[in-house]
PDB file of C-alpha atoms in Angstrom:
ATOM      1  CA  MET N 999      12.177  -3.817  19.116  1.00 48.00           C
ATOM      2  CA  SER N1000      10.590  -4.535  16.035  1.00 62.00           C
ATOM      3  CA  LYS N1001      12.240  -4.004  12.341  1.00 91.00           C
ATOM      4  CA  LYS N1002       9.554  -2.162  10.715  1.00 95.00           C
ATOM      5  CA  LEU N1003       9.128  -1.548   6.840  1.00 97.00           C
ATOM      6  CA  VAL N1004       7.201   1.249   5.221  1.00 98.00           C
ATOM      7  CA  ALA N1005       6.370  -0.332   1.367  1.00 98.00           C
ATOM      8  CA  TYR N1006       4.405   2.092  -0.857  1.00 98.00           C
ATOM      9  CA  PHE N1007       2.862   2.035  -4.368  1.00 97.00           C
ATOM     10  CA  SER N1008       2.481   5.663  -5.616  1.00 97.00           C
ATOM     11  CA  ALA N1009       0.975   6.796  -9.350  1.00 94.00           C
ATOM     12  CA  THR N1010       1.402  10.527  -8.687  1.00 93.00           C
ATOM     13  CA  GLY N1011       3.463  11.022  -6.306  1.00 94.00           C
ATOM     14  CA  THR N1012       0.851  11.783  -3.341  1.00 95.00           C
ATOM     15  CA  THR N1013       1.218   8.589  -1.781  1.00 96.00           C
ATOM     16  CA  LYS N1014       5.463   8.652  -1.545  1.00 97.00           C
ATOM     17  CA  LYS N1015       4.991  11.645   0.097  1.00 96.00           C
ATOM     18  CA  ALA N1016       3.023  10.256   2.588  1.00 97.00           C
ATOM     19  CA  ALA N1017       5.307   6.735   2.837  1.00 97.00           C
ATOM     20  CA  GLU N1018       8.651   8.678   3.072  1.00 97.00           C
ATOM     21  CA  ALA N1019       6.936  11.063   6.166  1.00 96.00           C
ATOM     22  CA  LEU N1020       5.746   7.998   7.764  1.00 97.00           C
ATOM     23  CA  ALA N1021       9.394   5.882   7.410  1.00 97.00           C
ATOM     24  CA  GLU N1022      10.801   9.223   9.091  1.00 96.00           C
ATOM     25  CA  ALA N1023       8.311   9.054  12.093  1.00 95.00           C
ATOM     26  CA  ALA N1024       8.317   5.567  12.405  1.00 95.00           C
ATOM     27  CA  GLY N1025      12.009   4.727  12.214  1.00 94.00           C
ATOM     28  CA  ALA N1026      11.268   2.660   9.480  1.00 96.00           C
ATOM     29  CA  ASP N1027      13.112   0.849   6.240  1.00 97.00           C
ATOM     30  CA  LEU N1028      11.515   2.216   2.585  1.00 97.00           C
ATOM     31  CA  TYR N1029      10.404   0.230  -0.383  1.00 97.00           C
ATOM     32  CA  GLN N1030       8.500   1.629  -2.988  1.00 98.00           C
ATOM     33  CA  ILE N1031       6.310  -0.640  -5.037  1.00 98.00           C
ATOM     34  CA  THR N1032       6.932   0.190  -8.808  1.00 97.00           C
ATOM     35  CA  PRO N1033       5.069  -1.501 -11.842  1.00 97.00           C
ATOM     36  CA  GLU N1034       6.726  -2.628 -14.339  1.00 96.00           C
ATOM     37  CA  ILE N1035       4.622   0.052 -16.845  1.00 95.00           C
ATOM     38  CA  PRO N1036       4.555   3.006 -15.017  1.00 94.00           C
ATOM     39  CA  TYR N1037       0.731   4.759 -15.520  1.00 94.00           C
ATOM     40  CA  THR N1038       0.389   7.803 -17.327  1.00 94.00           C
ATOM     41  CA  ALA N1039      -2.698  10.258 -16.661  1.00 92.00           C
ATOM     42  CA  ALA N1040      -4.687   8.625 -19.356  1.00 93.00           C
ATOM     43  CA  ASP N1041      -3.981   5.249 -17.376  1.00 93.00           C
ATOM     44  CA  LEU N1042      -5.417   7.008 -14.699  1.00 92.00           C
ATOM     45  CA  ASP N1043      -8.777   8.413 -16.012  1.00 91.00           C
ATOM     46  CA  TRP N1044     -11.230   6.972 -13.995  1.00 86.00           C
ATOM     47  CA  MET N1045     -14.119   8.570 -16.082  1.00 85.00           C
ATOM     48  CA  ASP N1046     -12.988   6.663 -18.652  1.00 92.00           C
ATOM     49  CA  LYS N1047     -13.853   3.261 -18.465  1.00 92.00           C
ATOM     50  CA  GLY N1048     -11.395   1.931 -20.841  1.00 91.00           C
ATOM     51  CA  SER N1049      -8.817   3.481 -19.145  1.00 92.00           C
ATOM     52  CA  ARG N1050      -6.009   1.213 -17.940  1.00 92.00           C
ATOM     53  CA  SER N1051      -6.774   1.629 -14.294  1.00 90.00           C
ATOM     54  CA  SER N1052     -10.592   1.443 -14.876  1.00 91.00           C
ATOM     55  CA  VAL N1053     -10.099  -2.175 -16.697  1.00 91.00           C
ATOM     56  CA  GLU N1054      -7.448  -3.456 -13.998  1.00 90.00           C
ATOM     57  CA  MET N1055      -9.674  -3.057 -11.044  1.00 89.00           C
ATOM     58  CA  ARG N1056     -12.686  -4.492 -12.958  1.00 92.00           C
ATOM     59  CA  ASP N1057     -10.783  -7.613 -13.093  1.00 92.00           C
ATOM     60  CA  LYS N1058     -10.560  -8.715  -9.434  1.00 86.00           C
ATOM     61  CA  SER N1059      -7.841 -11.246 -10.750  1.00 92.00           C
ATOM     62  CA  PHE N1060      -5.621  -8.869 -12.915  1.00 94.00           C
ATOM     63  CA  ARG N1061      -2.101  -8.525 -11.336  1.00 96.00           C
ATOM     64  CA  PRO N1062      -0.120  -5.749 -12.698  1.00 96.00           C
ATOM     65  CA  ALA N1063       3.618  -6.551 -13.191  1.00 95.00           C
ATOM     66  CA  MET N1064       6.293  -5.061 -10.229  1.00 96.00           C
ATOM     67  CA  LYS N1065       9.120  -3.243 -12.420  1.00 95.00           C
ATOM     68  CA  LYS N1066      11.464  -4.365  -9.630  1.00 85.00           C
ATOM     69  CA  GLU N1067      12.690  -7.290  -7.472  1.00 89.00           C
ATOM     70  CA  MET N1068      10.573  -8.218  -4.046  1.00 92.00           C
ATOM     71  CA  VAL N1069      11.858  -6.495  -1.289  1.00 95.00           C
ATOM     72  CA  ASN N1070      13.456  -9.411   1.486  1.00 94.00           C
ATOM     73  CA  LEU N1071      11.041  -9.476   4.569  1.00 96.00           C
ATOM     74  CA  GLU N1072      13.087 -11.658   6.663  1.00 93.00           C
ATOM     75  CA  GLY N1073      13.439  -9.620   9.996  1.00 92.00           C
ATOM     76  CA  TYR N1074      10.401  -7.336   9.109  1.00 96.00           C
ATOM     77  CA  ASP N1075       7.956  -7.886  12.081  1.00 94.00           C
ATOM     78  CA  VAL N1076       6.180  -4.964  10.746  1.00 96.00           C
ATOM     79  CA  ILE N1077       4.897  -3.577   7.225  1.00 97.00           C
ATOM     80  CA  PHE N1078       3.297  -0.464   6.702  1.00 98.00           C
ATOM     81  CA  LEU N1079       1.452  -0.836   3.332  1.00 98.00           C
ATOM     82  CA  GLY N1080       0.344   2.290   1.864  1.00 98.00           C
ATOM     83  CA  PHE N1081      -1.600   3.352  -1.603  1.00 97.00           C
ATOM     84  CA  PRO N1082      -3.842   5.142  -3.297  1.00 96.00           C
ATOM     85  CA  ILE N1083      -7.559   4.583  -2.926  1.00 94.00           C
ATOM     86  CA  TRP N1084      -8.955   3.173  -6.135  1.00 91.00           C
ATOM     87  CA  TRP N1085     -12.468   2.292  -6.427  1.00 86.00           C
ATOM     88  CA  TYR N1086     -12.799   1.865  -2.830  1.00 88.00           C
ATOM     89  CA  VAL N1087     -10.244  -0.716  -2.742  1.00 92.00           C
ATOM     90  CA  ALA N1088      -6.526  -0.930  -3.172  1.00 94.00           C
ATOM     91  CA  PRO N1089      -4.624  -0.898  -6.908  1.00 96.00           C
ATOM     92  CA  THR N1090      -4.328  -4.733  -7.612  1.00 96.00           C
ATOM     93  CA  ILE N1091      -0.626  -4.145  -7.330  1.00 96.00           C
ATOM     94  CA  ILE N1092      -0.744  -4.328  -4.213  1.00 97.00           C
ATOM     95  CA  ASN N1093      -2.102  -7.824  -4.259  1.00 97.00           C
ATOM     96  CA  THR N1094       0.937  -8.373  -6.678  1.00 97.00           C
ATOM     97  CA  PHE N1095       3.369  -7.154  -3.903  1.00 97.00           C
ATOM     98  CA  LEU N1096       1.419  -9.208  -0.943  1.00 97.00           C
ATOM     99  CA  GLU N1097       1.522 -12.495  -3.220  1.00 97.00           C
ATOM    100  CA  GLN N1098       5.136 -12.468  -4.297  1.00 96.00           C
ATOM    101  CA  GLY N1099       6.086 -12.047  -0.167  1.00 95.00           C
ATOM    102  CA  ASP N1100       5.673 -14.242   2.681  1.00 95.00           C
ATOM    103  CA  PHE N1101       4.184 -12.102   5.156  1.00 96.00           C
ATOM    104  CA  ALA N1102       3.377 -15.148   7.137  1.00 95.00           C
ATOM    105  CA  GLU N1103       3.397 -13.956  11.582  1.00 95.00           C
ATOM    106  CA  LYS N1104       3.601 -10.202  10.021  1.00 96.00           C
ATOM    107  CA  THR N1105       1.398  -7.684  11.566  1.00 95.00           C
ATOM    108  CA  ILE N1106       0.727  -5.263   8.002  1.00 97.00           C
ATOM    109  CA  VAL N1107      -0.393  -1.909   8.876  1.00 97.00           C
ATOM    110  CA  LEU N1108      -2.748  -0.363   6.041  1.00 97.00           C
ATOM    111  CA  PHE N1109      -2.072   3.673   4.973  1.00 98.00           C
ATOM    112  CA  ALA N1110      -3.880   5.166   2.127  1.00 97.00           C
ATOM    113  CA  THR N1111      -4.174   8.534   0.379  1.00 96.00           C
ATOM    114  CA  SER N1112      -7.568   9.265  -1.431  1.00 93.00           C
ATOM    115  CA  GLY N1113      -8.880  12.344  -2.954  1.00 85.00           C
ATOM    116  CA  GLY N1114     -12.625  11.822  -1.338  1.00 84.00           C
ATOM    117  CA  SER N1115     -13.177   7.810  -0.025  1.00 84.00           C
ATOM    118  CA  GLY N1116     -12.038   5.633   2.875  1.00 86.00           C
ATOM    119  CA  PHE N1117     -10.914   2.614   2.866  1.00 89.00           C
ATOM    120  CA  GLY N1118     -13.702   1.058   2.100  1.00 87.00           C
ATOM    121  CA  LYS N1119     -13.029  -2.781   1.572  1.00 90.00           C
ATOM    122  CA  ALA N1120      -9.681  -2.583   0.770  1.00 93.00           C
ATOM    123  CA  ALA N1121      -8.468  -4.203   3.907  1.00 93.00           C
ATOM    124  CA  VAL N1122     -10.837  -7.432   3.125  1.00 92.00           C
ATOM    125  CA  GLU N1123      -9.801  -7.600  -0.537  1.00 92.00           C
ATOM    126  CA  LEU N1124      -6.361  -7.605   0.392  1.00 96.00           C
ATOM    127  CA  ARG N1125      -6.633 -10.343   2.761  1.00 95.00           C
ATOM    128  CA  GLY N1126      -7.130 -12.961   0.641  1.00 94.00           C
ATOM    129  CA  SER N1127      -3.802 -12.440  -1.077  1.00 96.00           C
ATOM    130  CA  VAL N1128      -1.759 -13.134   2.208  1.00 96.00           C
ATOM    131  CA  ALA N1129      -1.144 -16.498   4.678  1.00 93.00           C
ATOM    132  CA  ASP N1130      -3.740 -16.524   7.336  1.00 93.00           C
ATOM    133  CA  SER N1131      -1.373 -16.228   9.873  1.00 94.00           C
ATOM    134  CA  ALA N1132      -0.597 -12.321   8.461  1.00 96.00           C
ATOM    135  CA  ARG N1133      -2.799  -9.975  10.848  1.00 94.00           C
ATOM    136  CA  ILE N1134      -3.872  -6.902   8.603  1.00 95.00           C
ATOM    137  CA  VAL N1135      -4.476  -3.822  10.120  1.00 94.00           C
ATOM    138  CA  GLU N1136      -6.516  -1.103   8.957  1.00 91.00           C
ATOM    139  CA  GLY N1137      -4.674   1.991   9.766  1.00 93.00           C
ATOM    140  CA  ARG N1138      -5.829   5.674   8.368  1.00 95.00           C
ATOM    141  CA  LEU N1139      -5.373   7.936   5.591  1.00 95.00           C
ATOM    142  CA  LEU N1140      -2.729  10.026   5.229  1.00 96.00           C
ATOM    143  CA  ASN N1141      -4.207  13.116   3.418  1.00 93.00           C
ATOM    144  CA  GLY N1142      -2.522  16.303   3.221  1.00 87.00           C
ATOM    145  CA  ARG N1143       0.767  17.120   5.671  1.00 86.00           C
ATOM    146  CA  ILE N1144       0.971  15.442   8.428  1.00 89.00           C
ATOM    147  CA  SER N1145       3.243  16.085  11.472  1.00 93.00           C
ATOM    148  CA  LYS N1146       5.937  14.067  12.183  1.00 94.00           C
ATOM    149  CA  ALA N1147       4.900  14.413  15.750  1.00 95.00           C
ATOM    150  CA  ASP N1148       1.674  13.144  14.535  1.00 95.00           C
ATOM    151  CA  LEU N1149       2.566  10.352  12.876  1.00 96.00           C
ATOM    152  CA  GLU N1150       4.273   9.396  15.741  1.00 95.00           C
ATOM    153  CA  LYS N1151       1.845   9.697  18.083  1.00 95.00           C
ATOM    154  CA  TRP N1152      -0.242   7.366  15.842  1.00 95.00           C
ATOM    155  CA  VAL N1153       2.696   4.607  15.400  1.00 94.00           C
ATOM    156  CA  ASP N1154       3.270   4.541  19.033  1.00 91.00           C
ATOM    157  CA  GLY N1155      -0.283   4.160  19.261  1.00 91.00           C
ATOM    158  CA  LEU N1156      -0.907   1.004  17.107  1.00 90.00           C
ATOM    159  CA  LYS N1157      -1.073  -2.471  19.063  1.00 77.00           C
ATOM    160  CA  LEU N1158       1.477  -4.115  16.714  1.00 73.00           C
ATOM    161  CA  ALA N1159       2.314  -7.065  19.419  1.00 54.00           C
TER     162      ALA N1159
END
């Protein structure tokens, strides 16, 4: 049986709730990707072209620093990686996380929360941040209240081997 990790970034708490529910349903460990400088409401104002998130997302090479040490990935075969969708992709701190770890031979299952958009190009944009031997799987959006039974069914139905 493979050991699973749910790693997530949550700017407002929405993705955190989804990650906690998924970790419980999957029997996985939990790790929060925390930015060194937390995002404020003004930072997240996507209507303001000068907001921190807008500026970061325009620069594909930007990598926000993480506050805490990278989780030890040894022993994990499957990493569920969650984030809010920003501009149809993952926030750049997800690239920071992927580039700081050794994901060789691991399966990364993406999950996200979104106010209205789908995954967009998230999987494609993240591909360059991991070893060629890592497998990235576009999972699903976990918006709203999803039952533990639904999450268990989804996890059990994934072809992770």
